[in-house]
Each structure stands twice: as C-alpha cells, then as structure tokens.
Amino acid sequence: MRRSVLLILLLSLISGRAQSQQPDTVVRGPLTLLDAIRLGREHGVVAALARLTARAGQARVGQRASELLPQISGGATWTRQTVNLDEFGIPAITGVTDPFDVVRLQLRASQTVFDAAAFARLRAERDQAVASGEDARAAGELAGATAGIAYLRVLSARETVTARQADSTVAAALLDQARKLVESGVSPAIDATRSEVSFASVLTQLEVARNNRDRSSLDLLRALDLPPSSHVQLADSLSLATIELPETADDAVAYAREHRPELAAERARTSAARRSLGAIRSENLPSLGLSGAMNESGATTNALEYSYNFQVGITVPILDGFRRQRRAREQSFRVEAQEIQERDQANKVETDARQAVLDLASARQQVAIAADRLRLSEQELSQAQERFSAGVAGSVETTNAQGSLIAARDAQIQAMVNYATARVAVYRALGVIDQLR
C-alpha cells in the first residue's frame, strides 16, 4: 500500500499541474531566442520611452532651425483717434483735430541672412538629436538582452524540470530495488528507508523546479511586455552555437568601438558641447538680417492706400557686461567634463568587450567539462546499482551516486545556460545584438 501511494505521487508530480494552470491568453509560437530579443527591443518599456525621447530631440532640431527660416506675420487694426497738433511744434498748425478713423492692414516679414551663432546652435542641436537616437538604440539593445536572458532562464528552468523528472524515475527504481532486496533478506531495512528519503528529496526538488519554471515564464512575459496570463512556446533549446563575430580580445575591442551605441552617443554629446561653445563665441560676430512690411491704410476700407518699408540691418555686438565671455568659460568646463565621460565610456566599452570574450571562452570550456562530469556520474550510478543488486554494497553508494548525477545534470544545464548567456553578452558588448543567430 505504501509503495502504491508513492508511485501514484510520483506519476502525479511528473504529469505536472498543466490543466489547473492553463492561461487564458495564448501567444502562438514557436518563439525563438532572436524573436524574444526583437520583441524586447520593440516592446520593452524603457526602450519605448527612449525612442520617444529621441523623437522629442528631433522635434527640437526643427525648433532650432526655425530661427533661420523666414518669419511672416500679419495684422489688421481699426483706430478711432484725435491728434494734438500742438505737440509737433508747428506755429501755423494748432489745436486738436476732430475724431477720425484709420484702417490699417499690414504684412510683415523678416529673414536672417547670416548669424554664425544660430547656425552653430542648430548643428549642436542636431548632434544632441543623434545622441538621443543612439541612447534609444542602446536602451533597445539592453531591453533585447534582458528579454534574451529571460528566455534562456525559462529554457534552463524547463531543462531542470526534465532532469528532475528523470531523477524521480531513477529514484523510484532504486526504491523499488531496495524494497525487493529488503524483502528477500539481502539488505537491511535501513536501505529501503534511505531510498525513501532520497525519493522524497527528489520529489521536493522537482516541485521547486516547476515553481522556478513558472516564475521564470512570468519574468519572460514581463520582459516582452505581454500580459501575465499569456503563454509562449519556446522554439530553441540549450545547445552550442557558433559565433560569427570577432572572438579575440583586440579584434572585439576594435569592433565594439565602432558599433556600441553608448559610445556613439557620448561622441555626439561631445560634439554638441563643442558646437555650443562655438555658438557662444560666435555671438561676438556681426549678424545680418532683412525685414520689411507692406501696409494698406486709410480712413475707410474703400479708401486704402498702399505703402511699404524695407530694411537691411547689421547687428554688431560690442559689450554685454562680459556675459558672453563668462558663458563661454562655463561651457568650456562642460566640454572638458563631457570629454571625460566619453573617455570613461570608451574604457567601459573596451572592458565589456574583453570580459565578454573571456566569459565566452570560459563558458565553452565549462560545457565540455560538464559533459564529461555527467558521463562519469551516469557510469558511477550504473556501477553502484550493479553492486547494490549483487548485495556487495548498501544503499549509501546508490544514494551518493544519485546525488552526484543530480549535481552533474544541474552543472551541465548551468554550463549550457552560461554559454548561451555569454553568447548574448558578446553580441551586446559588441553593439550588434540584433545580429544574434
């Protein structure tokens, strides 16, 4: 009876709780790792906000450009007035006129012909827009990498569940073997008890693995900005894949310096800071502009007469209390600070690239070592079972061997996850995560 209860419990745990936890919303798959990265880049909240910030930067470029475009305005007025002729100082004309009407229609226009400071500010704003665009690309790559890592964690959790199911089957077989040997008088009762403890421990690990699988699935849905009730079918598995990008440290660094959006953004901000400094200094130069107005005026709308004025103006800045000089000095400090940030970002990019290459090489070695360890653990368990069946060893050997096999399976899964994660990290460190295959 006790044996039947344990076997029923094993079958119920292996079959899982799929029917009771079926989600209401189904997202049809299969979803590959590259799909997860793409969806993370497109739908990640941080990436979406960064893209909106970049669009706002493009809008500011248009606002800055308007300073150099024609300015046109119009107006219409009706005035009822009198005039005190004495204020003009003409002896022959005195007194206050009778009330009269003035109707005036006016069209005014102006155009900046040359303003070095305005042109420099426009170029600085364009550089800022470029920096915002690169920031958005960096945020997208980070969101994609986050989604990719979440995808790999789901794969790892599912592989762990599969491993624990296999361990549960082995534990059940060892328990059955131990009971038979106890019943036949070959082994002491403690061997069966020890096997029951081992069996219960494996079942507990299976339950924990299932919980981790379900939680990691929720994390993936969160990274993809999907409803928590959704269900995704994963197409990929934990396996080795080739890397088509530079793998040596020096080549990887050179590649990353050309492709990392974070470094490109800092370069654009440095250029913008320098252009802003140039714009302040250019305010000391004269500016040239055109303006004019066309008028139609008269006492009534039926008696309007046409007139106009046109002027060319040059503005020469002479002294503003040395305000421009102090602004230029302040901006020069900002340029120095930005250059420091650019150098720091360049060093960070190089560090990321070198670390990613090291991690990838180490992960590849871990996969090979884990495969050998799993093979030896399986061999150890097989030999322990043979010795136990022959009655020359107790259940301690089989329990220890099974524990070694469980650890070896976990190590192999972790090694495969480490390699897949390192592969994602290499593409992220080199700034081309969208090219991941």
Short mmCIF file of C-alpha atoms in Angstrom, two decimals:
data_model
loop_
_atom_site.label_atom_id
_atom_site.label_comp_id
_atom_site.label_asym_id
_atom_site.label_seq_id
_atom_site.Cartn_x
_atom_site.Cartn_y
_atom_site.Cartn_z
CA MET A 1 0.00 0.00 0.00
CA ARG A 2 2.76 2.41 0.89
CA ARG A 3 4.58 1.59 -2.34
CA SER A 4 1.45 2.25 -4.39
CA VAL A 5 0.91 5.63 -2.75
CA LEU A 6 4.49 6.72 -3.54
CA LEU A 7 4.21 5.63 -7.17
CA ILE A 8 0.91 7.48 -7.56
CA LEU A 9 2.52 10.59 -6.06
CA LEU A 10 5.44 10.29 -8.48
CA LEU A 11 3.16 9.99 -11.51
CA SER A 12 1.08 12.97 -10.41
CA LEU A 13 4.15 15.16 -9.94
CA ILE A 14 5.72 14.13 -13.25
CA SER A 15 2.50 14.83 -15.13
CA GLY A 16 2.50 18.33 -13.59
CA ARG A 17 -0.28 20.78 -13.00
CA ALA A 18 -0.83 21.89 -16.56
CA GLN A 19 -4.60 21.54 -16.59
CA SER A 20 -5.12 23.69 -13.49
CA GLN A 21 -2.73 26.41 -14.65
CA GLN A 22 -3.59 26.83 -18.32
CA PRO A 23 -3.50 30.59 -19.07
CA ASP A 24 -6.43 32.37 -20.56
CA THR A 25 -4.39 34.12 -23.25
CA VAL A 26 -2.26 32.15 -25.69
CA VAL A 27 0.55 33.71 -27.68
CA ARG A 28 1.20 31.35 -30.53
CA GLY A 29 4.77 30.32 -31.10
CA PRO A 30 7.17 29.00 -31.59
CA LEU A 31 9.25 31.83 -30.16
CA THR A 32 12.98 31.75 -30.85
CA LEU A 33 15.71 33.47 -28.87
CA LEU A 34 16.10 36.01 -31.67
CA ASP A 35 12.33 36.64 -31.61
CA ALA A 36 12.49 37.28 -27.87
CA ILE A 37 15.33 39.77 -28.31
CA ARG A 38 13.47 41.54 -31.12
CA LEU A 39 10.25 41.73 -29.09
CA GLY A 40 12.17 43.01 -26.10
CA ARG A 41 13.73 45.76 -28.20
CA GLU A 42 10.40 46.74 -29.73
CA HIS A 43 8.09 46.45 -26.74
CA GLY A 44 10.30 46.99 -23.72
CA VAL A 45 9.03 49.92 -21.67
CA VAL A 46 12.47 51.50 -21.19
CA ALA A 47 13.24 51.17 -24.91
CA ALA A 48 9.88 52.70 -25.87
CA LEU A 49 10.44 55.68 -23.57
CA ALA A 50 13.94 56.18 -25.00
CA ARG A 51 12.56 56.20 -28.54
CA LEU A 52 10.03 58.88 -27.56
CA THR A 53 12.86 60.94 -26.07
CA ALA A 54 14.77 60.61 -29.36
CA ARG A 55 11.73 61.82 -31.30
CA ALA A 56 11.44 64.79 -28.98
CA GLY A 57 15.09 65.55 -29.77
CA GLN A 58 14.32 65.53 -33.49
CA ALA A 59 11.47 67.95 -32.85
CA ARG A 60 13.86 70.29 -31.03
CA VAL A 61 16.09 70.34 -34.12
CA GLY A 62 13.13 71.68 -36.08
CA GLN A 63 12.53 74.33 -33.45
CA ARG A 64 16.15 75.44 -33.63
CA ALA A 65 16.05 75.52 -37.44
CA SER A 66 13.08 77.89 -37.33
CA GLU A 67 15.44 80.64 -36.17
CA LEU A 68 16.97 80.67 -39.65
CA LEU A 69 13.71 80.44 -41.62
CA PRO A 70 11.52 83.38 -42.75
CA GLN A 71 9.27 84.92 -40.12
CA ILE A 72 5.97 86.25 -41.51
CA SER A 73 3.11 87.85 -39.63
CA GLY A 74 0.08 89.94 -40.49
CA GLY A 75 -2.32 92.25 -38.73
CA ALA A 76 -5.38 94.41 -39.18
CA THR A 77 -6.39 97.36 -36.99
CA TRP A 78 -9.15 99.93 -36.85
CA THR A 79 -8.41 103.08 -34.85
CA ARG A 80 -10.68 105.94 -33.79
CA GLN A 81 -8.47 108.84 -32.69
CA THR A 82 -7.73 112.54 -32.41
CA VAL A 83 -4.35 114.28 -32.75
CA ASN A 84 -3.00 117.21 -30.73
CA LEU A 85 -1.26 119.25 -33.42
CA ASP A 86 0.50 121.46 -30.87
CA GLU A 87 2.87 118.62 -29.91
CA PHE A 88 4.52 118.87 -33.34
CA GLY A 89 5.65 122.46 -32.65
CA ILE A 90 4.38 123.95 -35.90
CA PRO A 91 3.14 127.51 -35.18
CA ALA A 92 0.73 127.60 -38.11
CA ILE A 93 -1.00 124.40 -37.09
CA THR A 94 -2.53 124.28 -33.63
CA GLY A 95 -5.39 122.69 -31.81
CA VAL A 96 -6.81 119.19 -31.62
CA THR A 97 -8.28 117.57 -34.68
CA ASP A 98 -11.77 116.23 -34.88
CA PRO A 99 -12.12 112.46 -34.36
CA PHE A 100 -11.23 110.41 -37.40
CA ASP A 101 -10.84 106.75 -38.35
CA VAL A 102 -7.73 104.89 -39.51
CA VAL A 103 -7.95 101.41 -41.04
CA ARG A 104 -4.63 99.61 -41.48
CA LEU A 105 -3.75 96.22 -42.98
CA GLN A 106 -0.12 95.13 -42.55
CA LEU A 107 2.05 92.19 -43.64
CA ARG A 108 5.48 91.91 -42.00
CA ALA A 109 8.38 89.60 -42.89
CA SER A 110 11.94 89.08 -41.72
CA GLN A 111 14.78 86.76 -42.69
CA THR A 112 18.11 86.06 -41.06
CA VAL A 113 20.82 86.16 -43.71
CA PHE A 114 23.86 85.45 -41.57
CA ASP A 115 24.06 84.54 -37.89
CA ALA A 116 27.05 82.33 -37.06
CA ALA A 117 25.80 81.65 -33.54
CA ALA A 118 22.40 80.45 -34.78
CA PHE A 119 24.00 78.10 -37.30
CA ALA A 120 26.28 76.68 -34.60
CA ARG A 121 23.34 76.17 -32.21
CA LEU A 122 21.48 74.31 -34.95
CA ARG A 123 24.43 71.96 -35.53
CA ALA A 124 24.74 71.41 -31.77
CA GLU A 125 21.06 70.50 -31.55
CA ARG A 126 21.47 68.03 -34.39
CA ASP A 127 24.32 66.37 -32.51
CA GLN A 128 22.13 66.16 -29.42
CA ALA A 129 19.43 64.51 -31.52
CA VAL A 130 21.98 61.99 -32.78
CA ALA A 131 22.98 61.28 -29.17
CA SER A 132 19.32 60.74 -28.21
CA GLY A 133 18.91 58.34 -31.12
CA GLU A 134 21.97 56.35 -30.03
CA ASP A 135 20.68 56.34 -26.46
CA ALA A 136 17.41 54.90 -27.75
CA ARG A 137 19.32 52.22 -29.67
CA ALA A 138 21.34 51.38 -26.55
CA ALA A 139 18.16 51.15 -24.47
CA GLY A 140 16.66 48.88 -27.11
CA GLU A 141 19.71 46.61 -27.08
CA LEU A 142 19.63 46.44 -23.30
CA ALA A 143 15.92 45.60 -23.33
CA GLY A 144 16.55 42.98 -26.00
CA ALA A 145 19.40 41.45 -24.00
CA THR A 146 17.19 41.40 -20.90
CA ALA A 147 14.47 39.58 -22.83
CA GLY A 148 17.06 37.17 -24.22
CA ILE A 149 18.41 36.35 -20.76
CA ALA A 150 14.84 35.84 -19.51
CA TYR A 151 14.27 33.47 -22.44
CA LEU A 152 17.37 31.48 -21.52
CA ARG A 153 16.27 31.27 -17.91
CA VAL A 154 12.98 29.74 -19.00
CA LEU A 155 14.89 27.21 -21.09
CA SER A 156 17.12 26.46 -18.11
CA ALA A 157 14.13 26.04 -15.80
CA ARG A 158 12.42 23.70 -18.25
CA GLU A 159 15.58 21.65 -18.68
CA THR A 160 15.84 21.42 -14.89
CA VAL A 161 12.26 20.15 -14.65
CA THR A 162 13.06 17.50 -17.26
CA ALA A 163 16.19 16.50 -15.34
CA ARG A 164 14.28 16.26 -12.06
CA GLN A 165 11.64 14.10 -13.73
CA ALA A 166 14.37 11.75 -14.91
CA ASP A 167 15.87 11.77 -11.41
CA SER A 168 12.45 10.95 -9.96
CA THR A 169 12.17 7.95 -12.24
CA VAL A 170 15.62 6.75 -11.19
CA ALA A 171 14.81 7.34 -7.52
CA ALA A 172 11.60 5.31 -7.85
CA ALA A 173 13.52 2.45 -9.49
CA LEU A 174 16.14 2.49 -6.73
CA LEU A 175 13.42 2.50 -4.09
CA ASP A 176 11.72 -0.46 -5.71
CA GLN A 177 15.05 -2.28 -5.93
CA ALA A 178 15.83 -1.54 -2.28
CA ARG A 179 12.45 -2.88 -1.12
CA LYS A 180 12.88 -6.09 -3.06
CA LEU A 181 16.33 -6.64 -1.56
CA VAL A 182 14.98 -5.96 1.94
CA GLU A 183 12.08 -8.36 1.41
CA SER A 184 14.47 -11.05 0.20
CA GLY A 185 16.67 -10.53 3.23
CA VAL A 186 19.72 -9.39 1.25
CA SER A 187 19.76 -5.81 2.56
CA PRO A 188 18.84 -4.27 5.94
CA ALA A 189 15.65 -2.23 6.33
CA ILE A 190 17.64 1.00 6.57
CA ASP A 191 18.50 0.70 2.87
CA ALA A 192 14.82 0.96 1.97
CA THR A 193 14.33 3.85 4.40
CA ARG A 194 17.32 5.66 2.97
CA SER A 195 15.95 5.17 -0.56
CA GLU A 196 12.57 6.53 0.52
CA VAL A 197 14.26 9.65 1.93
CA SER A 198 16.20 10.10 -1.31
CA PHE A 199 13.00 9.64 -3.32
CA ALA A 200 11.15 12.27 -1.28
CA SER A 201 14.08 14.66 -1.65
CA VAL A 202 14.00 14.31 -5.44
CA LEU A 203 10.25 14.92 -5.50
CA THR A 204 10.79 18.11 -3.49
CA GLN A 205 13.43 19.25 -5.96
CA LEU A 206 11.01 18.52 -8.81
CA GLU A 207 8.36 20.72 -7.20
CA VAL A 208 10.88 23.54 -6.67
CA ALA A 209 12.00 23.22 -10.31
CA ARG A 210 8.41 23.50 -11.53
CA ASN A 211 7.87 26.62 -9.43
CA ASN A 212 11.08 28.18 -10.83
CA ARG A 213 9.92 27.33 -14.35
CA ASP A 214 6.57 29.07 -13.83
CA ARG A 215 8.18 32.13 -12.23
CA SER A 216 10.79 32.45 -14.98
CA SER A 217 7.99 32.27 -17.57
CA LEU A 218 6.32 35.24 -15.88
CA ASP A 219 9.63 37.12 -15.95
CA LEU A 220 9.88 36.47 -19.69
CA LEU A 221 6.36 37.78 -20.30
CA ARG A 222 7.26 40.87 -18.30
CA ALA A 223 10.40 41.43 -20.38
CA LEU A 224 8.34 41.09 -23.58
CA ASP A 225 5.65 43.43 -22.21
CA LEU A 226 3.00 40.72 -22.61
CA PRO A 227 0.06 40.06 -20.26
CA PRO A 228 0.99 37.75 -17.37
CA SER A 229 -1.77 35.35 -18.46
CA SER A 230 -0.09 34.75 -21.83
CA HIS A 231 1.64 31.54 -22.80
CA VAL A 232 4.67 31.34 -25.11
CA GLN A 233 6.02 28.31 -26.89
CA LEU A 234 9.80 28.30 -26.97
CA ALA A 235 11.40 27.01 -30.17
CA ASP A 236 15.06 26.96 -29.14
CA SER A 237 16.92 24.68 -26.78
CA LEU A 238 20.12 24.93 -24.77
CA SER A 239 22.78 24.00 -27.30
CA LEU A 240 26.10 25.21 -28.58
CA ALA A 241 26.06 27.74 -31.40
CA THR A 242 28.77 29.31 -33.49
CA ILE A 243 29.91 32.91 -33.10
CA GLU A 244 30.40 34.82 -36.33
CA LEU A 245 31.90 37.92 -34.73
CA PRO A 246 35.48 38.67 -33.63
CA GLU A 247 36.42 36.47 -30.69
CA THR A 248 39.95 37.69 -29.94
CA ALA A 249 40.12 40.47 -27.37
CA ASP A 250 41.80 43.11 -29.58
CA ASP A 251 39.52 42.49 -32.55
CA ALA A 252 36.48 42.55 -30.29
CA VAL A 253 37.53 45.88 -28.77
CA ALA A 254 38.04 47.47 -32.19
CA TYR A 255 34.68 46.14 -33.34
CA ALA A 256 32.89 47.37 -30.21
CA ARG A 257 34.34 50.88 -30.53
CA GLU A 258 32.73 51.12 -33.97
CA HIS A 259 29.36 49.61 -33.12
CA ARG A 260 28.44 50.30 -29.48
CA PRO A 261 25.63 52.90 -29.43
CA GLU A 262 26.60 54.13 -25.95
CA LEU A 263 30.00 55.27 -27.21
CA ALA A 264 28.46 56.80 -30.33
CA ALA A 265 26.05 58.74 -28.10
CA GLU A 266 28.88 60.12 -25.97
CA ARG A 267 30.79 61.15 -29.08
CA ALA A 268 27.73 63.01 -30.36
CA ARG A 269 27.28 64.73 -26.99
CA THR A 270 30.93 65.80 -27.01
CA SER A 271 30.48 67.25 -30.49
CA ALA A 272 27.31 69.04 -29.35
CA ALA A 273 29.12 70.53 -26.34
CA ARG A 274 31.93 71.81 -28.55
CA ARG A 275 29.47 73.29 -31.05
CA SER A 276 27.61 75.01 -28.20
CA LEU A 277 30.89 76.56 -27.11
CA GLY A 278 31.49 77.69 -30.67
CA ALA A 279 27.99 79.17 -30.80
CA ILE A 280 28.65 81.29 -27.71
CA ARG A 281 31.91 82.56 -29.17
CA SER A 282 30.19 83.27 -32.49
CA GLU A 283 27.83 85.65 -30.73
CA ASN A 284 30.69 88.18 -30.89
CA LEU A 285 30.36 88.26 -34.70
CA PRO A 286 28.01 90.62 -36.55
CA SER A 287 24.72 89.24 -37.83
CA LEU A 288 22.87 90.28 -40.98
CA GLY A 289 19.11 90.30 -41.48
CA LEU A 290 16.37 91.56 -43.77
CA SER A 291 12.96 92.83 -42.78
CA GLY A 292 10.09 94.67 -44.36
CA ALA A 293 6.41 95.45 -44.18
CA MET A 294 3.60 96.18 -46.62
CA ASN A 295 0.75 98.42 -45.46
CA GLU A 296 -2.64 99.45 -46.73
CA SER A 297 -4.19 102.24 -44.69
CA GLY A 298 -6.89 104.87 -44.96
CA ALA A 299 -9.89 106.40 -43.30
CA THR A 300 -12.23 103.67 -44.59
CA THR A 301 -11.86 100.27 -46.18
CA ASN A 302 -12.87 101.81 -49.53
CA ALA A 303 -10.04 104.31 -49.40
CA LEU A 304 -6.97 102.24 -48.52
CA GLU A 305 -3.60 103.30 -49.92
CA TYR A 306 -0.57 101.05 -50.35
CA SER A 307 2.80 101.77 -48.68
CA TYR A 308 5.82 99.69 -47.72
CA ASN A 309 9.17 99.73 -45.98
CA PHE A 310 12.24 97.53 -46.46
CA GLN A 311 15.45 97.45 -44.49
CA VAL A 312 18.75 95.64 -44.27
CA GLY A 313 20.22 95.53 -40.81
CA ILE A 314 23.58 94.58 -39.36
CA THR A 315 23.83 93.94 -35.63
CA VAL A 316 27.30 94.33 -34.12
CA PRO A 317 27.66 93.12 -30.51
CA ILE A 318 30.01 95.34 -28.57
CA LEU A 319 29.64 94.75 -24.83
CA ASP A 320 27.12 92.85 -22.74
CA GLY A 321 28.86 93.14 -19.40
CA PHE A 322 31.24 90.29 -20.32
CA ARG A 323 28.32 87.87 -20.08
CA ARG A 324 29.29 86.05 -23.27
CA GLN A 325 32.83 85.53 -22.03
CA ARG A 326 31.60 84.02 -18.78
CA ARG A 327 29.14 81.78 -20.61
CA ALA A 328 31.95 80.61 -22.87
CA ARG A 329 34.10 79.81 -19.84
CA GLU A 330 31.27 77.82 -18.25
CA GLN A 331 30.69 75.91 -21.46
CA SER A 332 34.39 75.11 -21.79
CA PHE A 333 34.19 73.34 -18.43
CA ARG A 334 31.18 71.41 -19.71
CA VAL A 335 33.20 70.36 -22.74
CA GLU A 336 36.01 69.09 -20.50
CA ALA A 337 33.52 67.14 -18.38
CA GLN A 338 31.93 65.60 -21.45
CA GLU A 339 35.34 64.58 -22.82
CA ILE A 340 36.00 62.78 -19.53
CA GLN A 341 32.67 60.97 -19.85
CA GLU A 342 33.49 59.96 -23.41
CA ARG A 343 36.86 58.54 -22.37
CA ASP A 344 35.24 56.69 -19.49
CA GLN A 345 32.61 55.24 -21.81
CA ALA A 346 35.30 54.15 -24.25
CA ASN A 347 37.13 52.36 -21.42
CA LYS A 348 33.88 50.73 -20.32
CA VAL A 349 33.18 49.53 -23.86
CA GLU A 350 36.67 48.03 -24.06
CA THR A 351 36.26 46.37 -20.66
CA ASP A 352 32.87 44.94 -21.63
CA ALA A 353 34.27 43.54 -24.88
CA ARG A 354 37.27 41.91 -23.21
CA GLN A 355 35.17 40.46 -20.39
CA ALA A 356 32.61 39.10 -22.86
CA VAL A 357 35.32 37.31 -24.82
CA LEU A 358 36.77 35.84 -21.62
CA ASP A 359 33.35 34.72 -20.40
CA LEU A 360 32.57 33.08 -23.73
CA ALA A 361 35.82 31.10 -23.78
CA SER A 362 35.31 30.04 -20.16
CA ALA A 363 31.69 29.03 -20.79
CA ARG A 364 32.73 26.88 -23.73
CA GLN A 365 35.20 25.04 -21.52
CA GLN A 366 32.56 24.63 -18.79
CA VAL A 367 30.25 22.93 -21.28
CA ALA A 368 32.93 20.39 -22.20
CA ILE A 369 33.81 19.70 -18.55
CA ALA A 370 30.14 19.36 -17.57
CA ALA A 371 29.56 16.81 -20.35
CA ASP A 372 32.42 14.65 -19.05
CA ARG A 373 31.17 15.00 -15.50
CA LEU A 374 27.66 13.88 -16.49
CA ARG A 375 29.03 10.86 -18.36
CA LEU A 376 31.09 9.81 -15.33
CA SER A 377 28.19 10.33 -12.94
CA GLU A 378 25.92 8.16 -15.05
CA GLN A 379 28.65 5.49 -15.08
CA GLU A 380 29.02 5.78 -11.29
CA LEU A 381 25.28 5.31 -10.74
CA SER A 382 25.19 2.30 -13.04
CA GLN A 383 28.07 0.65 -11.20
CA ALA A 384 26.51 1.44 -7.81
CA GLN A 385 23.24 -0.15 -8.90
CA GLU A 386 25.08 -3.29 -10.00
CA ARG A 387 26.92 -3.54 -6.67
CA PHE A 388 23.68 -2.94 -4.77
CA SER A 389 21.87 -5.63 -6.76
CA ALA A 390 24.73 -8.06 -6.10
CA GLY A 391 24.48 -7.36 -2.38
CA VAL A 392 28.09 -6.21 -2.06
CA ALA A 393 27.17 -2.60 -1.27
CA GLY A 394 24.41 -0.79 0.58
CA SER A 395 22.08 1.97 -0.50
CA VAL A 396 24.61 4.58 0.62
CA GLU A 397 26.52 4.10 -2.61
CA THR A 398 23.41 4.39 -4.80
CA THR A 399 22.18 7.43 -2.85
CA ASN A 400 25.53 9.15 -3.17
CA ALA A 401 25.76 8.23 -6.84
CA GLN A 402 22.30 9.59 -7.49
CA GLY A 403 23.21 12.82 -5.70
CA SER A 404 26.29 13.10 -7.89
CA LEU A 405 24.16 12.55 -11.00
CA ILE A 406 21.70 15.24 -9.95
CA ALA A 407 24.56 17.68 -9.36
CA ALA A 408 26.12 16.73 -12.70
CA ARG A 409 22.87 17.33 -14.56
CA ASP A 410 22.46 20.70 -12.86
CA ALA A 411 26.06 21.57 -13.72
CA GLN A 412 25.51 20.70 -17.36
CA ILE A 413 22.35 22.77 -17.55
CA GLN A 414 24.09 25.69 -15.86
CA ALA A 415 27.08 25.35 -18.20
CA MET A 416 24.78 25.46 -21.24
CA VAL A 417 22.97 28.49 -19.81
CA ASN A 418 26.30 30.18 -19.11
CA TYR A 419 27.40 29.61 -22.69
CA ALA A 420 24.11 30.91 -24.15
CA THR A 421 24.22 33.91 -21.82
CA ALA A 422 27.85 34.60 -22.75
CA ARG A 423 26.88 34.43 -26.41
CA VAL A 424 24.18 37.06 -25.88
CA ALA A 425 26.64 39.13 -23.84
CA VAL A 426 29.23 39.06 -26.64
CA TYR A 427 26.77 40.43 -29.18
CA ARG A 428 25.58 43.01 -26.66
CA ALA A 429 29.14 44.04 -25.79
CA LEU A 430 29.99 44.44 -29.47
CA GLY A 431 26.85 46.50 -30.13
CA VAL A 432 25.20 44.15 -32.64
CA ILE A 433 22.74 42.12 -30.60
CA ASP A 434 20.22 42.37 -33.43
CA GLN A 435 22.56 40.18 -35.49
CA LEU A 436 22.42 37.33 -32.97
CA ARG A 437 21.87 33.95 -34.61
#
